[in-house]
PDB file of C-alpha atoms and ligand atoms in Angstrom:
ATOM      1  CA  MET A   1      63.419 -64.304   7.821  1.00 93.00           C
ATOM      2  CA  VAL A   2      61.256 -61.335   8.844  1.00 97.00           C
ATOM      3  CA  GLU A   3      63.250 -60.945  12.030  1.00 97.00           C
ATOM      4  CA  GLU A   4      66.594 -60.923  10.199  1.00 98.00           C
ATOM      5  CA  ASN A   5      65.287 -58.497   7.612  1.00 98.00           C
ATOM      6  CA  ILE A   6      64.114 -56.079  10.284  1.00 98.00           C
ATOM      7  CA  LYS A   7      67.469 -56.308  12.012  1.00 98.00           C
ATOM      8  CA  LYS A   8      69.160 -55.406   8.742  1.00 98.00           C
ATOM      9  CA  VAL A   9      66.775 -52.513   8.092  1.00 98.00           C
ATOM     10  CA  ARG A  10      67.389 -51.172  11.603  1.00 98.00           C
ATOM     11  CA  GLU A  11      71.140 -51.361  11.039  1.00 98.00           C
ATOM     12  CA  ASN A  12      70.760 -49.434   7.800  1.00 98.00           C
ATOM     13  CA  MET A  13      68.538 -46.873   9.534  1.00 98.00           C
ATOM     14  CA  GLU A  14      71.122 -46.490  12.270  1.00 98.00           C
ATOM     15  CA  ALA A  15      73.919 -45.950   9.727  1.00 98.00           C
ATOM     16  CA  ALA A  16      71.877 -43.419   7.728  1.00 98.00           C
ATOM     17  CA  CYS A  17      71.039 -41.518  10.923  1.00 98.00           C
ATOM     18  CA  LYS A  18      74.684 -41.466  11.868  1.00 98.00           C
ATOM     19  CA  ARG A  19      75.697 -40.087   8.466  1.00 98.00           C
ATOM     20  CA  ALA A  20      73.078 -37.361   8.794  1.00 98.00           C
ATOM     21  CA  GLY A  21      73.778 -36.584  12.441  1.00 98.00           C
ATOM     22  CA  ARG A  22      70.260 -37.631  13.389  1.00 98.00           C
ATOM     23  CA  ASP A  23      68.849 -39.647  16.292  1.00 98.00           C
ATOM     24  CA  ILE A  24      67.248 -42.950  15.277  1.00 97.00           C
ATOM     25  CA  LYS A  25      64.493 -42.238  17.810  1.00 97.00           C
ATOM     26  CA  ASP A  26      63.277 -39.559  15.414  1.00 98.00           C
ATOM     27  CA  VAL A  27      62.642 -42.069  12.618  1.00 98.00           C
ATOM     28  CA  THR A  28      59.726 -44.513  12.824  1.00 98.00           C
ATOM     29  CA  LEU A  29      59.851 -47.721  10.817  1.00 98.00           C
ATOM     30  CA  ILE A  30      56.490 -48.628   9.304  1.00 98.00           C
ATOM     31  CA  ALA A  31      56.409 -52.246   8.180  1.00 98.00           C
ATOM     32  CA  VAL A  32      54.311 -52.340   5.019  1.00 98.00           C
ATOM     33  CA  SER A  33      52.374 -55.581   5.362  1.00 98.00           C
ATOM     34  CA  LYS A  34      49.979 -55.258   2.413  1.00 98.00           C
ATOM     35  CA  THR A  35      49.146 -58.657   0.857  1.00 98.00           C
ATOM     36  CA  LYS A  36      51.154 -60.409   3.617  1.00 98.00           C
ATOM     37  CA  PRO A  37      49.602 -62.746   6.204  1.00 98.00           C
ATOM     38  CA  VAL A  38      49.038 -61.911   9.868  1.00 98.00           C
ATOM     39  CA  SER A  39      51.540 -64.642  10.786  1.00 98.00           C
ATOM     40  CA  MET A  40      54.327 -62.579   9.208  1.00 98.00           C
ATOM     41  CA  MET A  41      53.121 -59.466  10.993  1.00 98.00           C
ATOM     42  CA  GLU A  42      53.339 -61.397  14.259  1.00 98.00           C
ATOM     43  CA  GLU A  43      56.985 -62.139  13.479  1.00 98.00           C
ATOM     44  CA  ALA A  44      57.560 -58.423  13.052  1.00 98.00           C
ATOM     45  CA  LEU A  45      55.744 -57.734  16.324  1.00 98.00           C
ATOM     46  CA  GLN A  46      58.218 -60.052  18.066  1.00 97.00           C
ATOM     47  CA  THR A  47      61.013 -57.663  17.136  1.00 97.00           C
ATOM     48  CA  GLY A  48      59.168 -54.689  18.579  1.00 97.00           C
ATOM     49  CA  VAL A  49      57.633 -53.279  15.387  1.00 98.00           C
ATOM     50  CA  LEU A  50      54.175 -51.896  16.205  1.00 98.00           C
ATOM     51  CA  ASP A  51      53.514 -49.774  13.114  1.00 98.00           C
ATOM     52  CA  PHE A  52      52.149 -51.424   9.992  1.00 98.00           C
ATOM     53  CA  GLY A  53      51.258 -49.897   6.643  1.00 98.00           C
ATOM     54  CA  GLU A  54      48.372 -51.094   4.492  1.00 98.00           C
ATOM     55  CA  ASN A  55      47.014 -49.733   1.241  1.00 98.00           C
ATOM     56  CA  LYS A  56      43.562 -51.345   1.309  1.00 98.00           C
ATOM     57  CA  VAL A  57      40.824 -50.602   3.812  1.00 98.00           C
ATOM     58  CA  GLN A  58      39.521 -54.153   3.557  1.00 98.00           C
ATOM     59  CA  GLU A  59      42.859 -55.574   4.613  1.00 98.00           C
ATOM     60  CA  ILE A  60      42.997 -53.365   7.709  1.00 98.00           C
ATOM     61  CA  LEU A  61      39.471 -54.449   8.643  1.00 98.00           C
ATOM     62  CA  GLU A  62      40.413 -58.110   8.293  1.00 98.00           C
ATOM     63  CA  LYS A  63      43.757 -57.988  10.081  1.00 98.00           C
ATOM     64  CA  LYS A  64      43.090 -55.622  12.941  1.00 98.00           C
ATOM     65  CA  PRO A  65      40.891 -57.961  15.016  1.00 98.00           C
ATOM     66  CA  LEU A  66      43.522 -60.707  14.749  1.00 98.00           C
ATOM     67  CA  LEU A  67      46.329 -58.645  16.287  1.00 98.00           C
ATOM     68  CA  PRO A  68      46.906 -57.070  19.720  1.00 98.00           C
ATOM     69  CA  ASP A  69      45.242 -53.722  20.421  1.00 97.00           C
ATOM     70  CA  ASN A  70      48.527 -51.846  20.598  1.00 97.00           C
ATOM     71  CA  VAL A  71      49.288 -52.528  16.914  1.00 98.00           C
ATOM     72  CA  ARG A  72      49.048 -49.327  14.886  1.00 98.00           C
ATOM     73  CA  PHE A  73      47.720 -49.396  11.327  1.00 98.00           C
ATOM     74  CA  HIS A  74      48.749 -46.687   8.890  1.00 98.00           C
ATOM     75  CA  MET A  75      46.609 -46.144   5.804  1.00 98.00           C
ATOM     76  CA  ILE A  76      49.186 -45.456   3.099  1.00 98.00           C
ATOM     77  CA  GLY A  77      47.281 -46.179  -0.124  1.00 97.00           C
ATOM     78  CA  HIS A  78      44.838 -44.107  -2.140  1.00 98.00           C
ATOM     79  CA  LEU A  79      41.651 -43.808  -0.102  1.00 98.00           C
ATOM     80  CA  GLN A  80      38.277 -43.728  -1.797  1.00 98.00           C
ATOM     81  CA  ARG A  81      35.768 -41.420  -0.197  1.00 98.00           C
ATOM     82  CA  ASN A  82      33.211 -44.161   0.260  1.00 98.00           C
ATOM     83  CA  LYS A  83      35.698 -46.148   2.374  1.00 98.00           C
ATOM     84  CA  VAL A  84      36.535 -43.346   4.806  1.00 98.00           C
ATOM     85  CA  LYS A  85      33.752 -44.315   7.175  1.00 98.00           C
ATOM     86  CA  GLN A  86      35.152 -47.810   7.660  1.00 98.00           C
ATOM     87  CA  VAL A  87      38.786 -46.905   8.226  1.00 98.00           C
ATOM     88  CA  ILE A  88      38.639 -43.667  10.163  1.00 97.00           C
ATOM     89  CA  ASP A  89      38.579 -45.246  13.602  1.00 97.00           C
ATOM     90  CA  LYS A  90      40.949 -48.088  12.642  1.00 98.00           C
ATOM     91  CA  ALA A  91      43.979 -46.243  11.291  1.00 98.00           C
ATOM     92  CA  VAL A  92      46.218 -44.202  13.562  1.00 98.00           C
ATOM     93  CA  LEU A  93      47.329 -42.008  10.642  1.00 98.00           C
ATOM     94  CA  ILE A  94      46.081 -41.563   7.087  1.00 98.00           C
ATOM     95  CA  HIS A  95      49.176 -40.810   4.977  1.00 98.00           C
ATOM     96  CA  SER A  96      47.349 -40.436   1.695  1.00 98.00           C
ATOM     97  CA  VAL A  97      45.105 -37.381   1.812  1.00 98.00           C
ATOM     98  CA  ASP A  98      45.403 -36.331  -1.807  1.00 98.00           C
ATOM     99  CA  SER A  99      42.453 -33.997  -2.392  1.00 98.00           C
ATOM    100  CA  LEU A 100      40.284 -31.452  -0.650  1.00 98.00           C
ATOM    101  CA  ARG A 101      37.231 -33.603  -1.328  1.00 98.00           C
ATOM    102  CA  LEU A 102      38.772 -36.542   0.510  1.00 98.00           C
ATOM    103  CA  ALA A 103      39.635 -34.277   3.444  1.00 98.00           C
ATOM    104  CA  GLU A 104      36.039 -33.031   3.518  1.00 98.00           C
ATOM    105  CA  GLN A 105      34.791 -36.599   3.694  1.00 98.00           C
ATOM    106  CA  ILE A 106      37.211 -37.400   6.534  1.00 98.00           C
ATOM    107  CA  GLU A 107      36.025 -34.290   8.389  1.00 98.00           C
ATOM    108  CA  GLU A 108      32.403 -35.326   7.972  1.00 98.00           C
ATOM    109  CA  GLU A 109      32.919 -38.878   9.194  1.00 98.00           C
ATOM    110  CA  ALA A 110      35.185 -37.814  12.068  1.00 98.00           C
ATOM    111  CA  LYS A 111      32.556 -35.363  13.211  1.00 98.00           C
ATOM    112  CA  LYS A 112      29.859 -38.049  13.089  1.00 98.00           C
ATOM    113  CA  LYS A 113      31.958 -40.454  15.129  1.00 97.00           C
ATOM    114  CA  GLU A 114      33.090 -37.657  17.455  1.00 97.00           C
ATOM    115  CA  LEU A 115      36.754 -38.380  16.910  1.00 96.00           C
ATOM    116  CA  HIS A 116      39.825 -36.668  15.591  1.00 96.00           C
ATOM    117  CA  ALA A 117      41.635 -37.819  12.452  1.00 97.00           C
ATOM    118  CA  ASP A 118      45.395 -37.385  12.093  1.00 97.00           C
ATOM    119  CA  VAL A 119      46.448 -37.098   8.456  1.00 98.00           C
ATOM    120  CA  LEU A 120      49.357 -36.387   6.147  1.00 98.00           C
ATOM    121  CA  LEU A 121      48.967 -34.617   2.835  1.00 98.00           C
ATOM    122  CA  GLU A 122      50.336 -36.678  -0.043  1.00 98.00           C
ATOM    123  CA  VAL A 123      52.524 -34.685  -2.390  1.00 98.00           C
ATOM    124  CA  ASN A 124      53.300 -35.703  -5.961  1.00 98.00           C
ATOM    125  CA  VAL A 125      56.732 -34.096  -5.902  1.00 98.00           C
ATOM    126  CA  ALA A 126      57.926 -35.575  -9.187  1.00 97.00           C
ATOM    127  CA  ARG A 127      54.632 -34.741 -10.921  1.00 97.00           C
ATOM    128  CA  GLU A 128      54.147 -38.298 -12.109  1.00 96.00           C
ATOM    129  CA  GLU A 129      51.047 -38.883 -14.179  1.00 95.00           C
ATOM    130  CA  SER A 130      50.423 -42.234 -12.475  1.00 94.00           C
ATOM    131  CA  LYS A 131      50.534 -40.882  -8.923  1.00 96.00           C
ATOM    132  CA  TYR A 132      48.020 -39.247  -6.638  1.00 97.00           C
ATOM    133  CA  GLY A 133      48.717 -36.226  -4.490  1.00 98.00           C
ATOM    134  CA  PHE A 134      48.924 -32.470  -4.447  1.00 98.00           C
ATOM    135  CA  PHE A 135      51.503 -30.718  -6.552  1.00 98.00           C
ATOM    136  CA  MET A 136      54.092 -28.806  -4.520  1.00 98.00           C
ATOM    137  CA  GLU A 137      52.574 -25.429  -5.334  1.00 97.00           C
ATOM    138  CA  GLU A 138      49.138 -26.582  -4.126  1.00 98.00           C
ATOM    139  CA  VAL A 139      50.212 -27.752  -0.698  1.00 97.00           C
ATOM    140  CA  GLU A 140      50.249 -24.458   1.189  1.00 96.00           C
ATOM    141  CA  GLU A 141      46.715 -23.625   0.135  1.00 96.00           C
ATOM    142  CA  ALA A 142      45.553 -27.148   1.031  1.00 97.00           C
ATOM    143  CA  VAL A 143      47.149 -26.867   4.482  1.00 96.00           C
ATOM    144  CA  LYS A 144      45.327 -23.567   4.993  1.00 95.00           C
ATOM    145  CA  GLU A 145      41.954 -25.031   4.056  1.00 96.00           C
ATOM    146  CA  ILE A 146      42.212 -28.447   5.668  1.00 96.00           C
ATOM    147  CA  GLY A 147      43.921 -26.918   8.695  1.00 94.00           C
ATOM    148  CA  ASN A 148      40.607 -25.197   9.452  1.00 94.00           C
ATOM    149  CA  PHE A 149      38.688 -28.460   9.700  1.00 96.00           C
ATOM    150  CA  PRO A 150      37.935 -28.991  13.397  1.00 96.00           C
ATOM    151  CA  HIS A 151      38.113 -32.809  13.326  1.00 97.00           C
ATOM    152  CA  ILE A 152      41.336 -33.146  11.323  1.00 96.00           C
ATOM    153  CA  THR A 153      44.921 -32.493  12.348  1.00 96.00           C
ATOM    154  CA  ILE A 154      47.529 -32.268   9.611  1.00 96.00           C
ATOM    155  CA  LYS A 155      50.558 -34.031  11.046  1.00 97.00           C
ATOM    156  CA  GLY A 156      52.796 -33.555   8.041  1.00 97.00           C
ATOM    157  CA  LEU A 157      53.551 -34.524   4.450  1.00 98.00           C
ATOM    158  CA  MET A 158      54.057 -37.770   2.574  1.00 98.00           C
ATOM    159  CA  THR A 159      55.414 -38.674  -0.829  1.00 98.00           C
ATOM    160  CA  ILE A 160      55.880 -41.777  -2.931  1.00 98.00           C
ATOM    161  CA  ALA A 161      59.065 -41.131  -4.860  1.00 98.00           C
ATOM    162  CA  PRO A 162      59.552 -42.469  -8.404  1.00 97.00           C
ATOM    163  CA  ASN A 163      60.567 -46.059  -8.925  1.00 96.00           C
ATOM    164  CA  VAL A 164      64.271 -45.751  -9.742  1.00 96.00           C
ATOM    165  CA  GLU A 165      67.262 -48.069 -10.034  1.00 95.00           C
ATOM    166  CA  ASN A 166      69.621 -45.788  -8.152  1.00 98.00           C
ATOM    167  CA  PRO A 167      68.235 -44.350  -4.893  1.00 98.00           C
ATOM    168  CA  GLU A 168      70.433 -41.278  -5.364  1.00 98.00           C
ATOM    169  CA  ASP A 169      68.087 -40.323  -8.195  1.00 98.00           C
ATOM    170  CA  ASN A 170      65.394 -39.647  -5.574  1.00 98.00           C
ATOM    171  CA  ARG A 171      67.527 -37.459  -3.325  1.00 98.00           C
ATOM    172  CA  GLU A 172      66.279 -34.296  -5.007  1.00 98.00           C
ATOM    173  CA  VAL A 173      62.650 -35.363  -4.511  1.00 98.00           C
ATOM    174  CA  PHE A 174      63.243 -35.874  -0.782  1.00 98.00           C
ATOM    175  CA  LYS A 175      65.139 -32.592  -0.483  1.00 98.00           C
ATOM    176  CA  LYS A 176      62.259 -30.749  -2.130  1.00 98.00           C
ATOM    177  CA  LEU A 177      59.641 -32.242   0.167  1.00 98.00           C
ATOM    178  CA  TYR A 178      61.773 -31.511   3.234  1.00 98.00           C
ATOM    179  CA  GLN A 179      62.147 -27.900   2.126  1.00 98.00           C
ATOM    180  CA  LEU A 180      58.404 -27.544   1.582  1.00 97.00           C
ATOM    181  CA  TYR A 181      57.758 -29.076   4.993  1.00 97.00           C
ATOM    182  CA  VAL A 182      60.158 -26.639   6.672  1.00 96.00           C
ATOM    183  CA  ASP A 183      58.675 -23.676   4.767  1.00 95.00           C
ATOM    184  CA  ILE A 184      55.136 -24.532   5.801  1.00 94.00           C
ATOM    185  CA  LYS A 185      56.159 -25.145   9.389  1.00 92.00           C
ATOM    186  CA  SER A 186      57.906 -21.781   9.543  1.00 90.00           C
ATOM    187  CA  LYS A 187      54.764 -20.031   8.356  1.00 89.00           C
ATOM    188  CA  ASN A 188      52.847 -21.759  11.143  1.00 84.00           C
ATOM    189  CA  ILE A 189      49.621 -21.938   9.106  1.00 82.00           C
ATOM    190  CA  ASP A 190      48.790 -25.289  10.672  1.00 72.00           C
ATOM    191  CA  ASN A 191      49.172 -24.046  14.255  1.00 72.00           C
ATOM    192  CA  GLY A 192      52.387 -25.980  14.692  1.00 73.00           C
ATOM    193  CA  THR A 193      50.965 -29.470  14.397  1.00 85.00           C
ATOM    194  CA  MET A 194      53.298 -30.643  11.626  1.00 93.00           C
ATOM    195  CA  SER A 195      56.002 -33.024  12.777  1.00 96.00           C
ATOM    196  CA  VAL A 196      55.888 -35.938  10.329  1.00 98.00           C
ATOM    197  CA  LEU A 197      57.656 -36.412   7.013  1.00 98.00           C
ATOM    198  CA  SER A 198      56.720 -39.814   5.579  1.00 98.00           C
ATOM    199  CA  MET A 199      59.119 -40.686   2.755  1.00 98.00           C
ATOM    200  CA  GLY A 200      61.367 -43.549   1.706  1.00 98.00           C
ATOM    201  CA  MET A 201      60.560 -47.163   0.785  1.00 98.00           C
ATOM    202  CA  THR A 202      62.665 -50.315   0.440  1.00 98.00           C
ATOM    203  CA  GLY A 203      64.767 -48.959  -2.419  1.00 98.00           C
ATOM    204  CA  ASP A 204      65.489 -45.513  -1.054  1.00 98.00           C
ATOM    205  CA  TYR A 205      64.786 -45.226   2.687  1.00 98.00           C
ATOM    206  CA  GLU A 206      68.411 -44.558   3.577  1.00 98.00           C
ATOM    207  CA  VAL A 207      68.557 -41.538   1.283  1.00 98.00           C
ATOM    208  CA  ALA A 208      65.163 -40.417   2.637  1.00 98.00           C
ATOM    209  CA  ILE A 209      66.490 -40.557   6.213  1.00 98.00           C
ATOM    210  CA  GLU A 210      69.538 -38.552   5.203  1.00 98.00           C
ATOM    211  CA  GLU A 211      67.150 -35.939   3.804  1.00 98.00           C
ATOM    212  CA  GLY A 212      64.951 -35.723   6.880  1.00 98.00           C
ATOM    213  CA  ALA A 213      62.297 -38.493   6.805  1.00 98.00           C
ATOM    214  CA  THR A 214      60.639 -39.094  10.184  1.00 98.00           C
ATOM    215  CA  MET A 215      58.670 -42.110   8.943  1.00 98.00           C
ATOM    216  CA  ILE A 216      59.855 -44.664   6.414  1.00 98.00           C
ATOM    217  CA  ARG A 217      57.579 -47.259   4.819  1.00 98.00           C
ATOM    218  CA  VAL A 218      59.351 -50.535   4.133  1.00 98.00           C
ATOM    219  CA  GLY A 219      57.544 -53.530   2.629  1.00 98.00           C
ATOM    220  CA  THR A 220      59.680 -55.722   0.387  1.00 98.00           C
ATOM    221  CA  GLY A 221      62.772 -55.189   2.523  1.00 98.00           C
ATOM    222  CA  ILE A 222      60.987 -56.789   5.491  1.00 98.00           C
ATOM    223  CA  PHE A 223      58.413 -59.232   4.131  1.00 98.00           C
ATOM    224  CA  GLY A 224      59.946 -60.107   0.744  1.00 97.00           C
ATOM    225  CA  THR A 225      58.524 -59.598  -2.706  1.00 96.00           C
ATOM    226  CA  ARG A 226      54.791 -59.382  -3.250  1.00 95.00           C
TER     227      ARG A 226
HETATM  228  C1  PLP B 301      53.755 -50.710  -1.056  1.00 65.31           C
HETATM  229  C2  PLP B 301      54.083 -49.365  -0.513  1.00 65.31           C
HETATM  230  C3  PLP B 301      55.277 -49.138   0.194  1.00 65.31           C
HETATM  231  C4  PLP B 301      56.331 -50.195   0.416  1.00 65.31           C
HETATM  232  O1  PLP B 301      57.008 -50.446  -0.770  1.00 65.31           O
HETATM  233  P1  PLP B 301      58.324 -51.390  -0.796  1.00 65.31           P
HETATM  234  O2  PLP B 301      59.042 -50.965  -2.015  1.00 65.31           O
HETATM  235  O3  PLP B 301      57.846 -52.784  -0.844  1.00 65.31           O
HETATM  236  O4  PLP B 301      59.096 -51.097   0.449  1.00 65.31           O
HETATM  237  C5  PLP B 301      55.484 -47.865   0.711  1.00 65.31           C
HETATM  238  N1  PLP B 301      54.584 -46.878   0.545  1.00 65.31           N
HETATM  239  C6  PLP B 301      53.432 -47.054  -0.128  1.00 65.31           C
HETATM  240  C7  PLP B 301      52.486 -45.925  -0.277  1.00 65.31           C
HETATM  241  C8  PLP B 301      53.149 -48.301  -0.678  1.00 65.31           C
HETATM  242  O5  PLP B 301      51.997 -48.468  -1.355  1.00 65.31           O
END
């Protein structure tokens, strides 16, 4: 089932890229495996998926030793500062940097471990009460400050769009984040390190690709309901 689902998702990605005049090589599929067993992740691996998204540090710690070393874990959920230490050398990219304080903690732990952390800044584009992330107007300042941290590289921006029935309802959210991303890149405040736009989930990844996503995070559409 996982294999067929991934095939379908790839077909949809291909079609969305075609509509937008984009190359599918510029869009990375992250299989969101939270709450799902390693056996299902192995099925995904068989199809060539190497990027997995998790929202709990504990789950990354448990699953990582059971999978090949070339599997890449993406931390996509809200990260508590006291968990940074455990995940910083396990995740290839932290998508969910949602405050300056969290970034400071990541800087501190990265320095201690003498490594470099790649992160995305999470943006609450739709200003939802229930969501984490910077507001749009706060992002430039955050990029300026966090961009100065020697052990962090800001790779781009991420958003979790509202839960909607019709994916078209999120097009404006994706357009806004893309525009912000382009604006910040053009100002070059991050020394040109921004190349990732993580947006789009099972319900709306095709629209997100049409609007410029370079990473999509698909859970239900690959592993079924949670
Ligand atoms: C769970 C989750 C996803 C995947 O959601 P689906 O609707 O199952 O595709 C994507 N991004 C984040 C941040 C998540 O927590």
